[in-house]
Amino acid sequence: MIQGILFDLDETLLDRTASLNRFLHEQHTRYQTHFQEIPFVTFQSRFHSLDEKGYVHKRVVYQKLLAEWQIKGLTFEELLEDYQQGFRHHVSGFDNWRAVLTELRQRSYRLGIITNGETEFQQRNMDAMMLPELVDTILISQHENLRKPDPQIFERAAERLGVAPADCLFVGDHPANDIAGARNAGMRTVWFANSFAWPDDLPRADHEIDSLNELFDILS
């Protein structure tokens, strides 16, 4: 019987793509004197290409952008700091994310989040969404010194919930880091199919959803 539900953060609860696009628009405007010859659509498109859905550190992304466009008088450190401090002001979740978590809590499920990333950055984003008040535990890879898909971080999350891994459901968008990792820890899995294509060499998740509301059908 499912007693605990664990979620990935980016592209599962937090709509990273939409949030990032809003931030990039503001950043491009803020540094317009440096980017005046770079149209926003070009800036946005190239950022996304280099970013690889968040799996390339923004230090590398900004270094490459400045080098490619030969921009002077602006450092990657300045842009990186702007990103690290400013992204949180643009974060938003997927449709009904708060209502879904609230209803799950009312149904007495133990809830948690496991996210890869830097501790302060991810914590600021979750605080901006007021996520901590809705879950029982949060594990951030840098703080835990473990990263998904290592099964140990999933097992640790289950332990903190006080629930056996077999009684946990993990919801995430990444086939390998989220779904395969959780499965290897003995959890049931739900793939939020909104970001990555499913690779041919991985077994499918136990369930697939296109919106968070569909979780209630799985749990019924």
PDB file of C-alpha atoms in Angstrom, residues 24-171:
ATOM      1  CA  LEU A  24      15.975  35.022 -19.451  1.00  0.00           C
ATOM      2  CA  HIS A  25      13.711  37.740 -20.794  1.00  0.00           C
ATOM      3  CA  GLU A  26      14.422  39.893 -17.757  1.00  0.00           C
ATOM      4  CA  GLN A  27      18.152  39.161 -17.850  1.00  0.00           C
ATOM      5  CA  HIS A  28      18.388  40.028 -21.537  1.00  0.00           C
ATOM      6  CA  THR A  29      16.623  43.319 -20.834  1.00  0.00           C
ATOM      7  CA  ARG A  30      18.761  44.070 -17.778  1.00  0.00           C
ATOM      8  CA  TYR A  31      21.986  43.622 -19.754  1.00  0.00           C
ATOM      9  CA  GLN A  32      20.639  45.182 -22.945  1.00  0.00           C
ATOM     10  CA  THR A  33      23.697  47.401 -23.390  1.00  0.00           C
ATOM     11  CA  HIS A  34      25.805  44.249 -23.778  1.00  0.00           C
ATOM     12  CA  PHE A  35      23.247  42.179 -25.704  1.00  0.00           C
ATOM     13  CA  GLN A  36      21.899  44.944 -27.947  1.00  0.00           C
ATOM     14  CA  GLU A  37      23.058  43.146 -31.093  1.00  0.00           C
ATOM     15  CA  ILE A  38      21.677  39.797 -29.882  1.00  0.00           C
ATOM     16  CA  PRO A  39      17.883  39.496 -30.329  1.00  0.00           C
ATOM     17  CA  PHE A  40      16.111  37.959 -27.368  1.00  0.00           C
ATOM     18  CA  VAL A  41      14.908  34.958 -29.368  1.00  0.00           C
ATOM     19  CA  THR A  42      18.521  34.211 -30.293  1.00  0.00           C
ATOM     20  CA  PHE A  43      19.687  34.651 -26.694  1.00  0.00           C
ATOM     21  CA  GLN A  44      16.919  32.404 -25.392  1.00  0.00           C
ATOM     22  CA  SER A  45      17.385  29.708 -28.014  1.00  0.00           C
ATOM     23  CA  ARG A  46      21.151  29.503 -27.599  1.00  0.00           C
ATOM     24  CA  PHE A  47      20.877  29.435 -23.807  1.00  0.00           C
ATOM     25  CA  HIS A  48      18.471  26.492 -23.945  1.00  0.00           C
ATOM     26  CA  SER A  49      20.716  24.667 -26.394  1.00  0.00           C
ATOM     27  CA  LEU A  50      23.782  25.032 -24.178  1.00  0.00           C
ATOM     28  CA  ASP A  51      21.820  24.410 -20.976  1.00  0.00           C
ATOM     29  CA  GLU A  52      20.639  20.946 -22.064  1.00  0.00           C
ATOM     30  CA  LYS A  53      17.523  21.081 -19.876  1.00  0.00           C
ATOM     31  CA  GLY A  54      19.493  22.122 -16.824  1.00  0.00           C
ATOM     32  CA  TYR A  55      22.144  19.424 -16.978  1.00  0.00           C
ATOM     33  CA  VAL A  56      24.999  21.787 -17.901  1.00  0.00           C
ATOM     34  CA  HIS A  57      26.219  24.149 -15.188  1.00  0.00           C
ATOM     35  CA  LYS A  58      25.329  27.751 -15.887  1.00  0.00           C
ATOM     36  CA  ARG A  59      28.974  28.725 -15.403  1.00  0.00           C
ATOM     37  CA  VAL A  60      29.727  26.817 -18.606  1.00  0.00           C
ATOM     38  CA  VAL A  61      26.650  28.180 -20.386  1.00  0.00           C
ATOM     39  CA  TYR A  62      27.526  31.815 -19.721  1.00  0.00           C
ATOM     40  CA  GLN A  63      31.198  31.326 -20.530  1.00  0.00           C
ATOM     41  CA  LYS A  64      30.263  29.911 -23.930  1.00  0.00           C
ATOM     42  CA  LEU A  65      27.682  32.614 -24.647  1.00  0.00           C
ATOM     43  CA  LEU A  66      30.122  35.435 -23.951  1.00  0.00           C
ATOM     44  CA  ALA A  67      32.870  33.771 -25.974  1.00  0.00           C
ATOM     45  CA  GLU A  68      30.659  32.969 -28.964  1.00  0.00           C
ATOM     46  CA  TRP A  69      29.289  36.499 -29.187  1.00  0.00           C
ATOM     47  CA  GLN A  70      32.603  38.123 -28.205  1.00  0.00           C
ATOM     48  CA  ILE A  71      30.908  40.280 -25.592  1.00  0.00           C
ATOM     49  CA  LYS A  72      33.261  42.567 -23.684  1.00  0.00           C
ATOM     50  CA  GLY A  73      32.795  44.367 -20.387  1.00  0.00           C
ATOM     51  CA  LEU A  74      30.615  41.637 -18.906  1.00  0.00           C
ATOM     52  CA  THR A  75      31.825  38.553 -17.052  1.00  0.00           C
ATOM     53  CA  PHE A  76      30.298  35.115 -16.763  1.00  0.00           C
ATOM     54  CA  GLU A  77      30.564  35.493 -12.978  1.00  0.00           C
ATOM     55  CA  GLU A  78      28.222  38.485 -13.081  1.00  0.00           C
ATOM     56  CA  LEU A  79      25.680  36.667 -15.226  1.00  0.00           C
ATOM     57  CA  LEU A  80      25.943  33.542 -13.088  1.00  0.00           C
ATOM     58  CA  GLU A  81      25.348  35.499  -9.885  1.00  0.00           C
ATOM     59  CA  ASP A  82      22.384  37.206 -11.529  1.00  0.00           C
ATOM     60  CA  TYR A  83      20.963  33.788 -12.418  1.00  0.00           C
ATOM     61  CA  GLN A  84      21.590  32.257  -9.008  1.00  0.00           C
ATOM     62  CA  GLN A  85      19.970  35.154  -7.181  1.00  0.00           C
ATOM     63  CA  GLY A  86      17.289  36.128  -9.677  1.00  0.00           C
ATOM     64  CA  PHE A  87      15.809  32.876 -10.973  1.00  0.00           C
ATOM     65  CA  ARG A  88      13.719  32.372  -7.832  1.00  0.00           C
ATOM     66  CA  HIS A  89      11.690  35.497  -8.606  1.00  0.00           C
ATOM     67  CA  HIS A  90      10.310  33.832 -11.735  1.00  0.00           C
ATOM     68  CA  VAL A  91       9.564  30.291 -10.560  1.00  0.00           C
ATOM     69  CA  SER A  92       6.147  28.748 -11.024  1.00  0.00           C
ATOM     70  CA  GLY A  93       4.746  25.258 -10.802  1.00  0.00           C
ATOM     71  CA  PHE A  94       2.748  23.118 -13.179  1.00  0.00           C
ATOM     72  CA  ASP A  95      -1.038  23.353 -13.216  1.00  0.00           C
ATOM     73  CA  ASN A  96      -2.655  22.525  -9.875  1.00  0.00           C
ATOM     74  CA  TRP A  97       0.616  21.488  -8.221  1.00  0.00           C
ATOM     75  CA  ARG A  98      -0.291  23.140  -4.922  1.00  0.00           C
ATOM     76  CA  ALA A  99      -3.827  21.760  -4.893  1.00  0.00           C
ATOM     77  CA  VAL A 100      -2.493  18.268  -5.618  1.00  0.00           C
ATOM     78  CA  LEU A 101       0.042  18.360  -2.780  1.00  0.00           C
ATOM     79  CA  THR A 102      -2.526  19.823  -0.405  1.00  0.00           C
ATOM     80  CA  GLU A 103      -5.030  17.077  -1.217  1.00  0.00           C
ATOM     81  CA  LEU A 104      -2.384  14.369  -0.820  1.00  0.00           C
ATOM     82  CA  ARG A 105      -1.518  15.725   2.626  1.00  0.00           C
ATOM     83  CA  GLN A 106      -5.177  15.743   3.565  1.00  0.00           C
ATOM     84  CA  ARG A 107      -5.285  12.085   2.575  1.00  0.00           C
ATOM     85  CA  SER A 108      -2.435  11.458   5.057  1.00  0.00           C
ATOM     86  CA  TYR A 109       0.272  10.562   2.547  1.00  0.00           C
ATOM     87  CA  ARG A 110       3.825  11.317   3.621  1.00  0.00           C
ATOM     88  CA  LEU A 111       5.370  13.640   1.036  1.00  0.00           C
ATOM     89  CA  GLY A 112       8.904  14.512   0.018  1.00  0.00           C
ATOM     90  CA  ILE A 113      11.125  15.962  -2.683  1.00  0.00           C
ATOM     91  CA  ILE A 114      14.414  14.657  -4.074  1.00  0.00           C
ATOM     92  CA  THR A 115      16.271  17.025  -6.367  1.00  0.00           C
ATOM     93  CA  ASN A 116      19.726  17.171  -7.879  1.00  0.00           C
ATOM     94  CA  GLY A 117      21.410  20.550  -7.720  1.00  0.00           C
ATOM     95  CA  GLU A 118      23.139  23.092  -5.542  1.00  0.00           C
ATOM     96  CA  THR A 119      21.666  23.410  -2.076  1.00  0.00           C
ATOM     97  CA  GLU A 120      21.199  27.173  -1.772  1.00  0.00           C
ATOM     98  CA  PHE A 121      19.882  27.605  -5.310  1.00  0.00           C
ATOM     99  CA  GLN A 122      17.325  24.823  -5.088  1.00  0.00           C
ATOM    100  CA  GLN A 123      16.279  25.815  -1.573  1.00  0.00           C
ATOM    101  CA  ARG A 124      15.658  29.408  -2.669  1.00  0.00           C
ATOM    102  CA  ASN A 125      13.476  28.202  -5.527  1.00  0.00           C
ATOM    103  CA  MET A 126      11.437  25.930  -3.274  1.00  0.00           C
ATOM    104  CA  ASP A 127      11.070  28.676  -0.682  1.00  0.00           C
ATOM    105  CA  ALA A 128       9.773  31.012  -3.392  1.00  0.00           C
ATOM    106  CA  MET A 129       7.080  28.443  -4.198  1.00  0.00           C
ATOM    107  CA  MET A 130       6.423  27.874  -0.473  1.00  0.00           C
ATOM    108  CA  LEU A 131       7.010  24.182  -1.089  1.00  0.00           C
ATOM    109  CA  PRO A 132       8.620  23.255   2.259  1.00  0.00           C
ATOM    110  CA  GLU A 133       5.351  23.838   4.105  1.00  0.00           C
ATOM    111  CA  LEU A 134       3.654  21.169   1.987  1.00  0.00           C
ATOM    112  CA  VAL A 135       6.116  18.287   2.338  1.00  0.00           C
ATOM    113  CA  ASP A 136       7.679  16.265   5.130  1.00  0.00           C
ATOM    114  CA  THR A 137      11.236  16.036   3.830  1.00  0.00           C
ATOM    115  CA  ILE A 138      13.471  17.548   1.145  1.00  0.00           C
ATOM    116  CA  LEU A 139      16.715  16.022  -0.109  1.00  0.00           C
ATOM    117  CA  ILE A 140      19.045  18.130  -2.273  1.00  0.00           C
ATOM    118  CA  SER A 141      21.924  16.240  -3.845  1.00  0.00           C
ATOM    119  CA  GLN A 142      24.704  18.655  -2.890  1.00  0.00           C
ATOM    120  CA  HIS A 143      23.644  18.623   0.757  1.00  0.00           C
ATOM    121  CA  GLU A 144      23.194  14.850   0.810  1.00  0.00           C
ATOM    122  CA  ASN A 145      26.436  14.167  -1.078  1.00  0.00           C
ATOM    123  CA  LEU A 146      24.394  11.794  -3.235  1.00  0.00           C
ATOM    124  CA  ARG A 147      22.801  12.293  -6.629  1.00  0.00           C
ATOM    125  CA  LYS A 148      19.971  10.648  -8.457  1.00  0.00           C
ATOM    126  CA  PRO A 149      19.954   8.001  -9.899  1.00  0.00           C
ATOM    127  CA  ASP A 150      21.932   6.527  -6.974  1.00  0.00           C
ATOM    128  CA  PRO A 151      19.376   4.314  -5.170  1.00  0.00           C
ATOM    129  CA  GLN A 152      20.788   5.417  -1.819  1.00  0.00           C
ATOM    130  CA  ILE A 153      19.274   8.891  -2.066  1.00  0.00           C
ATOM    131  CA  PHE A 154      15.839   7.361  -2.682  1.00  0.00           C
ATOM    132  CA  GLU A 155      16.305   4.940   0.206  1.00  0.00           C
ATOM    133  CA  ARG A 156      17.368   7.812   2.454  1.00  0.00           C
ATOM    134  CA  ALA A 157      14.259   9.779   1.524  1.00  0.00           C
ATOM    135  CA  ALA A 158      12.016   6.818   2.323  1.00  0.00           C
ATOM    136  CA  GLU A 159      13.734   6.402   5.678  1.00  0.00           C
ATOM    137  CA  ARG A 160      13.118  10.053   6.525  1.00  0.00           C
ATOM    138  CA  LEU A 161       9.469   9.635   5.654  1.00  0.00           C
ATOM    139  CA  GLY A 162       9.321   6.579   7.883  1.00  0.00           C
ATOM    140  CA  VAL A 163       8.016   4.514   4.981  1.00  0.00           C
ATOM    141  CA  ALA A 164       9.466   1.400   3.350  1.00  0.00           C
ATOM    142  CA  PRO A 165      10.668   1.988  -0.237  1.00  0.00           C
ATOM    143  CA  ALA A 166       8.158  -0.597  -1.475  1.00  0.00           C
ATOM    144  CA  ASP A 167       5.387   1.591  -0.061  1.00  0.00           C
ATOM    145  CA  CYS A 168       6.656   4.727  -1.820  1.00  0.00           C
ATOM    146  CA  LEU A 169       5.647   6.182  -5.154  1.00  0.00           C
ATOM    147  CA  PHE A 170       8.199   8.342  -6.970  1.00  0.00           C
ATOM    148  CA  VAL A 171       7.089  10.927  -9.528  1.00  0.00           C
TER     149      VAL A 171
END
